[in-house]
mmCIF file with all atom_site columns, C-alpha atoms in Angstrom:
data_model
loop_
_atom_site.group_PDB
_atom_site.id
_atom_site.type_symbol
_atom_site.label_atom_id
_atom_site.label_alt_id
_atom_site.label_comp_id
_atom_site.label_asym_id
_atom_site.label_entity_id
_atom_site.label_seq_id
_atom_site.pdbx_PDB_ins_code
_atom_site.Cartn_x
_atom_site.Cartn_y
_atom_site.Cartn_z
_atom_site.occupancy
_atom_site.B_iso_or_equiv
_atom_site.pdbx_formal_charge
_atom_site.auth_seq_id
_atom_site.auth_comp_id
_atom_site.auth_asym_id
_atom_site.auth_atom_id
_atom_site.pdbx_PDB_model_num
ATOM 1   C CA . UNK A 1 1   ? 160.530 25.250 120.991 1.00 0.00 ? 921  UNK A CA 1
ATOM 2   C CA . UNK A 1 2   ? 156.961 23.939 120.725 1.00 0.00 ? 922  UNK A CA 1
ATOM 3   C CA . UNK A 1 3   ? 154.548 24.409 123.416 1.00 0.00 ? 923  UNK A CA 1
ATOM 4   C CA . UNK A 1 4   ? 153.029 20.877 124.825 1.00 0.00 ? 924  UNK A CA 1
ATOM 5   C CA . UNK A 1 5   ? 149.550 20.351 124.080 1.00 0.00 ? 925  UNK A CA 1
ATOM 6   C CA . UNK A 1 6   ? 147.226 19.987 127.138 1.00 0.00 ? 926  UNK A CA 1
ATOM 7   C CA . UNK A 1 7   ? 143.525 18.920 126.654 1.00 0.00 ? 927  UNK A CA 1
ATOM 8   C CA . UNK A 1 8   ? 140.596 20.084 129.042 1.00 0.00 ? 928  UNK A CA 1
ATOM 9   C CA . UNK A 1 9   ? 137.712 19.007 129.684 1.00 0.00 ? 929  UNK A CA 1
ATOM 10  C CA . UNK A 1 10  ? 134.436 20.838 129.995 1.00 0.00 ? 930  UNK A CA 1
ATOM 11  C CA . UNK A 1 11  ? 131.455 19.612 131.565 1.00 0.00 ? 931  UNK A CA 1
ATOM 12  C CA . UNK A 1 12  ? 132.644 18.856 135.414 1.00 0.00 ? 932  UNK A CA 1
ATOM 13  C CA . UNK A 1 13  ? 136.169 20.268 134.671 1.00 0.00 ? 933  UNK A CA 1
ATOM 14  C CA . UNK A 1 14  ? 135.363 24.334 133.684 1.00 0.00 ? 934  UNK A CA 1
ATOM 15  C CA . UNK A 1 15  ? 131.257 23.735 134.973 1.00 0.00 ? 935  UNK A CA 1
ATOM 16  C CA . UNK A 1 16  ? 130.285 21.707 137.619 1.00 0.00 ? 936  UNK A CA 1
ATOM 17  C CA . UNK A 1 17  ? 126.421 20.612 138.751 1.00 0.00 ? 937  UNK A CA 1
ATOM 18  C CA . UNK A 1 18  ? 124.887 21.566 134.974 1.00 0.00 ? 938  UNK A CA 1
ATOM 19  C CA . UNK A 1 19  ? 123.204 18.059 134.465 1.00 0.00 ? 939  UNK A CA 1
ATOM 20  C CA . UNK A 1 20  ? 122.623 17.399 137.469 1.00 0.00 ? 940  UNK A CA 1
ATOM 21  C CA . UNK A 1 21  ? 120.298 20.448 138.526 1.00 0.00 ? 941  UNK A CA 1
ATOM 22  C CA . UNK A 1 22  ? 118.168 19.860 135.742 1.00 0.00 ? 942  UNK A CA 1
ATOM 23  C CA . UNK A 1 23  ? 117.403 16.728 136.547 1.00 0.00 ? 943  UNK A CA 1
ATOM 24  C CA . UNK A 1 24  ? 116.903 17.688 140.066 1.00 0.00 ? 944  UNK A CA 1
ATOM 25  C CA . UNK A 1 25  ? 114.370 20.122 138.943 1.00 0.00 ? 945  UNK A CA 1
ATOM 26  C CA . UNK A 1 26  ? 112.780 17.575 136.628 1.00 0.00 ? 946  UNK A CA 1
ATOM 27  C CA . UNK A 1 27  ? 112.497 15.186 139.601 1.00 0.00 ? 947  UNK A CA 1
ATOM 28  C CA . UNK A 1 28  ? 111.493 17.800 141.893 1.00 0.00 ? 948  UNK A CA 1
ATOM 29  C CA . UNK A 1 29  ? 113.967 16.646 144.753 1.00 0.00 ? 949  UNK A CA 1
ATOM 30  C CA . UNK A 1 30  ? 118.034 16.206 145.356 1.00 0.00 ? 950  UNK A CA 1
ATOM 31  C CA . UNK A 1 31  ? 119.676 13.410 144.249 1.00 0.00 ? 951  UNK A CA 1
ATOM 32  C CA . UNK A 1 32  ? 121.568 11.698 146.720 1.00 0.00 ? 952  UNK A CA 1
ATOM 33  C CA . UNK A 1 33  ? 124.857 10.352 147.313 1.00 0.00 ? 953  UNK A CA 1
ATOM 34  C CA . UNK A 1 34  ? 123.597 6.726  147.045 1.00 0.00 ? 954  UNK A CA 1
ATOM 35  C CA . UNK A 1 35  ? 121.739 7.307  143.803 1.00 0.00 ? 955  UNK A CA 1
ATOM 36  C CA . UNK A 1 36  ? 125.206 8.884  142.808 1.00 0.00 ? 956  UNK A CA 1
ATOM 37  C CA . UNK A 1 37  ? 127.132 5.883  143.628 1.00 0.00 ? 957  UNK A CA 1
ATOM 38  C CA . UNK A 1 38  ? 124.772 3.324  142.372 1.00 0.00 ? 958  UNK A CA 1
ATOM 39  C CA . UNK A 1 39  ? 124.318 5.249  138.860 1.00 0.00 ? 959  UNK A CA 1
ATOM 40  C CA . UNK A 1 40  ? 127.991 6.822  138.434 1.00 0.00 ? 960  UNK A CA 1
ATOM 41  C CA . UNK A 1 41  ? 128.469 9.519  135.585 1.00 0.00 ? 961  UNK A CA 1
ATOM 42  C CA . UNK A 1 42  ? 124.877 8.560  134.225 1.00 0.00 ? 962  UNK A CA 1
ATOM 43  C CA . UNK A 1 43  ? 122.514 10.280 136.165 1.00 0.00 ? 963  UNK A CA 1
ATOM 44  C CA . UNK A 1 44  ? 119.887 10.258 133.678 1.00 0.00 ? 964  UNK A CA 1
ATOM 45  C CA . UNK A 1 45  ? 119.135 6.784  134.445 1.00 0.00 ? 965  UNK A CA 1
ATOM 46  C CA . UNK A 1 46  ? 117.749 7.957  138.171 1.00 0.00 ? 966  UNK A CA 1
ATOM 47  C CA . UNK A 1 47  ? 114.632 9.130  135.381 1.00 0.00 ? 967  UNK A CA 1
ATOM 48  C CA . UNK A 1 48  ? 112.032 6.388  135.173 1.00 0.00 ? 968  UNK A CA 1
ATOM 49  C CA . UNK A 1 49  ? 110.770 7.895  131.760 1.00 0.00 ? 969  UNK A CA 1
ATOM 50  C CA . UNK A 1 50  ? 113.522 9.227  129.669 1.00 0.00 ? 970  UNK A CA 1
ATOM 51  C CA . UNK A 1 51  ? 111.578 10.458 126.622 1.00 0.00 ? 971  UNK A CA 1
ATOM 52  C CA . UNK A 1 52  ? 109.926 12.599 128.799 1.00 0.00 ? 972  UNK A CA 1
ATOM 53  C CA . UNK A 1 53  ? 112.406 13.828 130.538 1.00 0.00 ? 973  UNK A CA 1
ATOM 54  C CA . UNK A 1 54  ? 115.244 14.841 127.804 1.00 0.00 ? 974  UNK A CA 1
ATOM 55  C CA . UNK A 1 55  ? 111.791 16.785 125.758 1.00 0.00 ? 975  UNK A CA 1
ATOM 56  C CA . UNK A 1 56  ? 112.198 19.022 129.019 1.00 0.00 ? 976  UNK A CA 1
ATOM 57  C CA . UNK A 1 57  ? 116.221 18.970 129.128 1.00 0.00 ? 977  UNK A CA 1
ATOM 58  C CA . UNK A 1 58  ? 116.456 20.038 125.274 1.00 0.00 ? 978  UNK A CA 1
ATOM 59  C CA . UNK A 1 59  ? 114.095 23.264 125.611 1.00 0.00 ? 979  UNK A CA 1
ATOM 60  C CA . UNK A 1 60  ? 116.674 24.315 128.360 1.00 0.00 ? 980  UNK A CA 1
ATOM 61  C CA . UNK A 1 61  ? 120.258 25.682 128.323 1.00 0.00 ? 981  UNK A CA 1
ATOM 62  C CA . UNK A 1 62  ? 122.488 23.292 130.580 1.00 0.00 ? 982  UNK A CA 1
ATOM 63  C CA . UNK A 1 63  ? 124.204 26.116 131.332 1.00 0.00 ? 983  UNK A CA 1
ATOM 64  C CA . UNK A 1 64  ? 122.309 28.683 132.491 1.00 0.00 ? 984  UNK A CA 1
ATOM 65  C CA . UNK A 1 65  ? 122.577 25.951 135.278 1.00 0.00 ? 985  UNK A CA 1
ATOM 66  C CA . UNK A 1 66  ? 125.949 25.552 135.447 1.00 0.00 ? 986  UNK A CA 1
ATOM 67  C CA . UNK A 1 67  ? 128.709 27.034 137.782 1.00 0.00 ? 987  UNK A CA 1
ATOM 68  C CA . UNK A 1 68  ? 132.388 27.868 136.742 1.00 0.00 ? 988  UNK A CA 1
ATOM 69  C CA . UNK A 1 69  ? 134.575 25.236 138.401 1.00 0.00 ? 989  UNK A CA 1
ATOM 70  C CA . UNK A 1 70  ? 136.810 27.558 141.363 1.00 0.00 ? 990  UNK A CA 1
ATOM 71  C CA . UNK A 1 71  ? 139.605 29.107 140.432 1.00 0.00 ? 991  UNK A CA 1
ATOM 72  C CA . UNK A 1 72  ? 139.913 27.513 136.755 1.00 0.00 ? 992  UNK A CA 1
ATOM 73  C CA . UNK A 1 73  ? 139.656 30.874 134.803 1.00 0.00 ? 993  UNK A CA 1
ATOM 74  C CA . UNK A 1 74  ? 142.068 32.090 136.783 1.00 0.00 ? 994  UNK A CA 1
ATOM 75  C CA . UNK A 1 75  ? 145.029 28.867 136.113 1.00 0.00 ? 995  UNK A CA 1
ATOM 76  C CA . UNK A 1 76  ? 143.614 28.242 132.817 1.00 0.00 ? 996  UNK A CA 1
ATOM 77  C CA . UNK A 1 77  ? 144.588 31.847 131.753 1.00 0.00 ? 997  UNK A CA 1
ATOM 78  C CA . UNK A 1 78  ? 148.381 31.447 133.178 1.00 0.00 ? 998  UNK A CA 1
ATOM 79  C CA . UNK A 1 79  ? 148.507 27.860 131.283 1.00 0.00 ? 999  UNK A CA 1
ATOM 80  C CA . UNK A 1 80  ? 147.469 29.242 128.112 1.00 0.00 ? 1000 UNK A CA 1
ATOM 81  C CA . UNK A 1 81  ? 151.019 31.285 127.813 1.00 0.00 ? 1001 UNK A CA 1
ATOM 82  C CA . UNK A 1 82  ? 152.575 28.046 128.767 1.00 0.00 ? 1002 UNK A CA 1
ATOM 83  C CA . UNK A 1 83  ? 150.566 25.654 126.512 1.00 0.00 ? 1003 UNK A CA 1
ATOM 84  C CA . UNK A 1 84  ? 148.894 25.063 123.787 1.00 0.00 ? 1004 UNK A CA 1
ATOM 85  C CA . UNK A 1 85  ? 145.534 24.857 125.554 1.00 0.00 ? 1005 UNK A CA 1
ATOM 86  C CA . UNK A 1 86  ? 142.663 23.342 123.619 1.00 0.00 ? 1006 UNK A CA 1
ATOM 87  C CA . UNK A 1 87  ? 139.093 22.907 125.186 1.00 0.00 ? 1007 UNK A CA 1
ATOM 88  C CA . UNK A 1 88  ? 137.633 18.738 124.385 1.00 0.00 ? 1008 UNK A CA 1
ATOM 89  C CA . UNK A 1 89  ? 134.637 18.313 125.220 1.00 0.00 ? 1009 UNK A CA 1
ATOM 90  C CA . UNK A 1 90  ? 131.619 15.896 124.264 1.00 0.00 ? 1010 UNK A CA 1
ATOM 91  C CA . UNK A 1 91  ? 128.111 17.418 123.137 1.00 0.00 ? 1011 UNK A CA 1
ATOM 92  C CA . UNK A 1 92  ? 125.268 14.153 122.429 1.00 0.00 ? 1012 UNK A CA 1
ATOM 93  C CA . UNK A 1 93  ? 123.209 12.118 124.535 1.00 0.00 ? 1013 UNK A CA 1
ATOM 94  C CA . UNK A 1 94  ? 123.145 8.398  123.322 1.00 0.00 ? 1014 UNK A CA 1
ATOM 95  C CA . UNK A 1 95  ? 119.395 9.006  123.837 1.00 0.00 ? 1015 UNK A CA 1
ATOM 96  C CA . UNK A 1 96  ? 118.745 11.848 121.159 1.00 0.00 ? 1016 UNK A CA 1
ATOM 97  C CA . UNK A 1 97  ? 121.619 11.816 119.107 1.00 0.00 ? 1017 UNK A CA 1
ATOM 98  C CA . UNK A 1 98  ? 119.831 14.241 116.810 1.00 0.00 ? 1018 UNK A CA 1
ATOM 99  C CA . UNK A 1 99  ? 118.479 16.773 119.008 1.00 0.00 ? 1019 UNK A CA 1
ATOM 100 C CA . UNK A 1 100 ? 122.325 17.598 120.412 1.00 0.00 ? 1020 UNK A CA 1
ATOM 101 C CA . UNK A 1 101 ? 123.279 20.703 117.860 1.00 0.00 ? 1021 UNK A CA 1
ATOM 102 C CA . UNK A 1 102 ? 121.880 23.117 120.280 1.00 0.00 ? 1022 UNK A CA 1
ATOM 103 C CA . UNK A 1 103 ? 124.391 21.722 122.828 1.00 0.00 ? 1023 UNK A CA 1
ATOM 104 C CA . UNK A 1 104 ? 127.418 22.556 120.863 1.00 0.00 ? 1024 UNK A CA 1
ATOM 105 C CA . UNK A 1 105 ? 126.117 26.436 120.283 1.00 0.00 ? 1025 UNK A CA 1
ATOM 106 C CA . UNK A 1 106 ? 125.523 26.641 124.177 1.00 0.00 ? 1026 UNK A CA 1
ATOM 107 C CA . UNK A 1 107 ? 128.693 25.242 125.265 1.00 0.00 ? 1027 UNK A CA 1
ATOM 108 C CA . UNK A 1 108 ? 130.620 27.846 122.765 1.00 0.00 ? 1028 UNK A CA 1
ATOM 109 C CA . UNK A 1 109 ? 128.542 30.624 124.315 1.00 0.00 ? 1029 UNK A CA 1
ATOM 110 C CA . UNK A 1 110 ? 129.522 30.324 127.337 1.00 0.00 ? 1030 UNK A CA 1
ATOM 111 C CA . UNK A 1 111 ? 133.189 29.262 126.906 1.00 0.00 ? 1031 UNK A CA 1
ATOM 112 C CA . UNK A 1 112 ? 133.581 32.489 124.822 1.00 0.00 ? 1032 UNK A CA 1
ATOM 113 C CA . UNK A 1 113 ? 131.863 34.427 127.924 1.00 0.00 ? 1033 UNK A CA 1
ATOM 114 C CA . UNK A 1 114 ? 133.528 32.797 131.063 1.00 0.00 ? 1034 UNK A CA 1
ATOM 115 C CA . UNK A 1 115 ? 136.911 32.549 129.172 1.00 0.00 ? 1035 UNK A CA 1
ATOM 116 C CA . UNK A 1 116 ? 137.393 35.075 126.644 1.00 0.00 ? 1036 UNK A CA 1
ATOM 117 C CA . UNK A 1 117 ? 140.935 34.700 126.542 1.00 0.00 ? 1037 UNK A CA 1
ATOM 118 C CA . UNK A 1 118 ? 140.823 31.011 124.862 1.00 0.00 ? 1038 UNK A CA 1
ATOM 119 C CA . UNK A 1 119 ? 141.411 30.280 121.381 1.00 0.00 ? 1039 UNK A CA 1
ATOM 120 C CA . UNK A 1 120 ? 137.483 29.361 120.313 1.00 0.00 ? 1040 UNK A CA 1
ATOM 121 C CA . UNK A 1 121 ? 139.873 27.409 116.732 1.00 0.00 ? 1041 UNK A CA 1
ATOM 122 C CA . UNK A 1 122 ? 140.893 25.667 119.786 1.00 0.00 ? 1042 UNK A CA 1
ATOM 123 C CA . UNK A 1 123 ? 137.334 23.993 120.996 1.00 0.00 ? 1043 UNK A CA 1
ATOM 124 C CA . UNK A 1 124 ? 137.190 20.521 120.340 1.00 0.00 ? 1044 UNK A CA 1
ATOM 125 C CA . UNK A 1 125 ? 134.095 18.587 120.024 1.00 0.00 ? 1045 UNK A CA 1
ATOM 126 C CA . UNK A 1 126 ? 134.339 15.142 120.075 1.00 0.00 ? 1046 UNK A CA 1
ATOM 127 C CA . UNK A 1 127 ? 132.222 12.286 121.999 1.00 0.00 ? 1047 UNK A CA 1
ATOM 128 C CA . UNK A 1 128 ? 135.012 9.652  121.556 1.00 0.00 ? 1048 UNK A CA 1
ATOM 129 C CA . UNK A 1 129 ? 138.404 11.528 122.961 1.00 0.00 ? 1049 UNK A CA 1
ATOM 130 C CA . UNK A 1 130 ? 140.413 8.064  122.676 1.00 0.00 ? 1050 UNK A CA 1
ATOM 131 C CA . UNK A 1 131 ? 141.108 9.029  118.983 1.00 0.00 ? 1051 UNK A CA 1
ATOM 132 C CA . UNK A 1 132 ? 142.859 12.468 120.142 1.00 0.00 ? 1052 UNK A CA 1
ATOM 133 C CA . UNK A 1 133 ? 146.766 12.451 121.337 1.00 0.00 ? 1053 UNK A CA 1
ATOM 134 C CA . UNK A 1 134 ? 148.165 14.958 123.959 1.00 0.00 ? 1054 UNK A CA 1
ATOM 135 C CA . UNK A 1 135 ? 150.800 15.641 125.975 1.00 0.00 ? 1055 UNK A CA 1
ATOM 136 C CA . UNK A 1 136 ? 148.404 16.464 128.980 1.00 0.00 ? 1056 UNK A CA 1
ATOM 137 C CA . UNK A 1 137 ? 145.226 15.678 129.638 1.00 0.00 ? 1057 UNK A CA 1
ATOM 138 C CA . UNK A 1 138 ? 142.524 16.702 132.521 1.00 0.00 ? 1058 UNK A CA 1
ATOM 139 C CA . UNK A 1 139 ? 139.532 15.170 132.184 1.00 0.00 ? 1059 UNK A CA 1
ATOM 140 C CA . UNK A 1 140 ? 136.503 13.810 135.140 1.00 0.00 ? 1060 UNK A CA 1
ATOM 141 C CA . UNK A 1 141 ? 136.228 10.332 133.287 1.00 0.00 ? 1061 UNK A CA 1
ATOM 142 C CA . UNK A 1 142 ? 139.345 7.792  133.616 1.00 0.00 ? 1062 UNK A CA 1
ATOM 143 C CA . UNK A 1 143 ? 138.173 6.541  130.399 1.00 0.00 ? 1063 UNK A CA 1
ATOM 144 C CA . UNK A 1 144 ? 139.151 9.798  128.498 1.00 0.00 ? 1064 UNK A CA 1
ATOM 145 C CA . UNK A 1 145 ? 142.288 10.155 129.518 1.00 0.00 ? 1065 UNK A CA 1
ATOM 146 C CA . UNK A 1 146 ? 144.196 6.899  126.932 1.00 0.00 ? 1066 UNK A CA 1
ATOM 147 C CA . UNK A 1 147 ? 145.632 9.963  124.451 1.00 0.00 ? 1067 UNK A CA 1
ATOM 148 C CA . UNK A 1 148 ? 148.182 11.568 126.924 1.00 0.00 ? 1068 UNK A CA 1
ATOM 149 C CA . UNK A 1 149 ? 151.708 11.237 128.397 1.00 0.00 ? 1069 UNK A CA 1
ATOM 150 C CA . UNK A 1 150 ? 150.419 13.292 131.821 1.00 0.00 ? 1070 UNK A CA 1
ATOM 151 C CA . UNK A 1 151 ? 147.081 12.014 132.760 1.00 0.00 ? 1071 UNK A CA 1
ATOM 152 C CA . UNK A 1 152 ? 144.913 14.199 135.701 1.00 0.00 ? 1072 UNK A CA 1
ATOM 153 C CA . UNK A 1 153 ? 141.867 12.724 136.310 1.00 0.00 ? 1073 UNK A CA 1
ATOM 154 C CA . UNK A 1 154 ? 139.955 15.928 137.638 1.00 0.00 ? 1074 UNK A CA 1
ATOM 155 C CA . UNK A 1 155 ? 137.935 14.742 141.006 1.00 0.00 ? 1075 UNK A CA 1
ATOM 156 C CA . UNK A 1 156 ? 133.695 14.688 140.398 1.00 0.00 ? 1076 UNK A CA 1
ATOM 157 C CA . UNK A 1 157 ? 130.905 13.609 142.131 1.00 0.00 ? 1077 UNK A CA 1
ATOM 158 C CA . UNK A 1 158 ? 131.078 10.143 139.889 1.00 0.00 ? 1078 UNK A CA 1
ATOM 159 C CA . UNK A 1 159 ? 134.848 9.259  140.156 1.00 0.00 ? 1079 UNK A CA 1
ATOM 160 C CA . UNK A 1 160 ? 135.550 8.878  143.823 1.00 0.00 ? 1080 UNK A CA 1
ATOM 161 C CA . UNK A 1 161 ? 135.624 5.007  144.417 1.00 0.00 ? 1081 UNK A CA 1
ATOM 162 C CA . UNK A 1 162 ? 138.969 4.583  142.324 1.00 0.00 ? 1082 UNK A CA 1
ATOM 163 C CA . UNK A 1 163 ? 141.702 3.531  144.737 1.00 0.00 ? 1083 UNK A CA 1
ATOM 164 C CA . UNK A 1 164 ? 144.809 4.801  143.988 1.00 0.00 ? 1084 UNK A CA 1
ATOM 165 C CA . UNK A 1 165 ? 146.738 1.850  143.706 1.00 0.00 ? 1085 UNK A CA 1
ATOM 166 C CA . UNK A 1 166 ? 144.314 1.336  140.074 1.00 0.00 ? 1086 UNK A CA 1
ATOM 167 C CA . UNK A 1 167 ? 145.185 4.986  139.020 1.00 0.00 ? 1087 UNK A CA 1
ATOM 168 C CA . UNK A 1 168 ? 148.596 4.525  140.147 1.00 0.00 ? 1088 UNK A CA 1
ATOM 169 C CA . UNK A 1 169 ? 148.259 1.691  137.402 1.00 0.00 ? 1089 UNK A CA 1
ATOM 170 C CA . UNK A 1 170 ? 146.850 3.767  135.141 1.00 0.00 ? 1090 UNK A CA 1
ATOM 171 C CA . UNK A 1 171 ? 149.413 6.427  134.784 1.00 0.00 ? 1091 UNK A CA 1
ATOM 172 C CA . UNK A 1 172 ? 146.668 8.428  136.215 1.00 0.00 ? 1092 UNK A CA 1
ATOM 173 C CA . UNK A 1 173 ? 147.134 11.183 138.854 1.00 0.00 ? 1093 UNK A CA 1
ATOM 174 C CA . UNK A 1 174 ? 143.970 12.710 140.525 1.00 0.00 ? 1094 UNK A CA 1
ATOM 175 C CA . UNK A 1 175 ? 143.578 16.044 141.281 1.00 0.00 ? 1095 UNK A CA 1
ATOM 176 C CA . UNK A 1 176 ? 141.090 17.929 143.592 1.00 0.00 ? 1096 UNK A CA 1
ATOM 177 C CA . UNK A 1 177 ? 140.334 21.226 142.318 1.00 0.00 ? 1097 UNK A CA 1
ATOM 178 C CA . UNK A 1 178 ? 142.346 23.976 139.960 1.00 0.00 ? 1098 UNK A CA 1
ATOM 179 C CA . UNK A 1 179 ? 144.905 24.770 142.763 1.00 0.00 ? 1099 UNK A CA 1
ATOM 180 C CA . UNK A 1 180 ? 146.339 21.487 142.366 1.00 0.00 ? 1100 UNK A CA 1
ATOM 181 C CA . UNK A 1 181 ? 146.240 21.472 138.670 1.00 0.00 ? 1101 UNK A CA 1
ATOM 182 C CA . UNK A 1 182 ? 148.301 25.367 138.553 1.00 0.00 ? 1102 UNK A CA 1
ATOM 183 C CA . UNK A 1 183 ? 150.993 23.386 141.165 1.00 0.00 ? 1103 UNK A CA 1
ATOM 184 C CA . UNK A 1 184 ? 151.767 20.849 138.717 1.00 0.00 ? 1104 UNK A CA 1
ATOM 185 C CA . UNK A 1 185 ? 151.459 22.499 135.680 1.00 0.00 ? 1105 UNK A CA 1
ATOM 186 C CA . UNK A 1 186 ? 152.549 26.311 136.191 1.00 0.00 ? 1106 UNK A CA 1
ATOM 187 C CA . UNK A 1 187 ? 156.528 26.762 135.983 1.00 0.00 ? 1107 UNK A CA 1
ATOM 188 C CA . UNK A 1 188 ? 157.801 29.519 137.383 1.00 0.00 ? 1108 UNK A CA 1
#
């Protein structure tokens, strides 16, 4: 029998607080929960001058500031004998659409490094993940998750205002962390 396919997400899903640090540096301060809820998953708009500030994003490495996401190597590498894991994840900046192939060799680095034992014929990069069908999907924006029968909204710093009643509506089912995910998805 086939394995189900189940999408995951990157950025916010396997890394959390890349983005965000940089642009804390750049700014020189924290951001804080109120510019968070005001400007959602687009933090870059908390930058007055955005030319200037993606010239000093693209000569870094997003994730040399990035942290793995607890416990995901760990359930990822019990769901990949259960699944046909694949790894979707987008790569440009609607800003400087041509100054993104760097992005796309960083985020392979480090996938490779922090989860060696994922199929890299299996990374998927793709801005618009509407186009792509799954059987399961995790993912931190509700938006992304349209190609799946199982839909997990992964809990981030911009999603938190859904009530569940709208997810509920959605098909959607929010989880909190990697625990949660290995509960629903690992059969023993």
């Amino acid at each position: 029998m086939d394995k189900l396919k189940l999408m995951v997400d990157m950025d916010d899903v396997l890394y959390e607080n890349a983005f965000q640090r940089i642009i804390e540096e750049y700014l020189g301060r924290k951001i804080t929960k109120e510019e968070v809820d005001r400007n959602g998953y687009y933090l870059q708009n908390l930058v007055e001058n955005k030319d200037d500030f993606f010239n000093y994003f693209f000569q870094k490495n997003m994730y040399d500031y990035a942290n793995i996401v607890k416990n995901s190597q760990e359930v990822l590498k019990e769901l990949v004998g259960m699944y046909d894991v694949y790894i979707l994840t987008a790569y440009t900046f609607v800003e400087r659409r041509n100054s993104c192939g760097d992005i796309l060799k960083h985020k392979y680095d480090r996938l490779i490094n922090d989860y060696p034992f994922l199929d890299p014929h299996n990374f998927c990069f793709v801005n618009d993940k509407s186009v792509v069908k799954s059987d399961i999907m995790i993912d931190d924006r509700l938006r992304n998750l349209t190609g799946a029968n199982l839909k997990l909204l992964f809990s981030s710093f911009h999603n938190q205002n859904y009530p569940d009643y709208y997810l509920e509506a959605k098909g959607v089912k929010k989880v909190n962390d990697w625990e949660e995910i290995g509960k629903i998805l690992i059969k023993k």
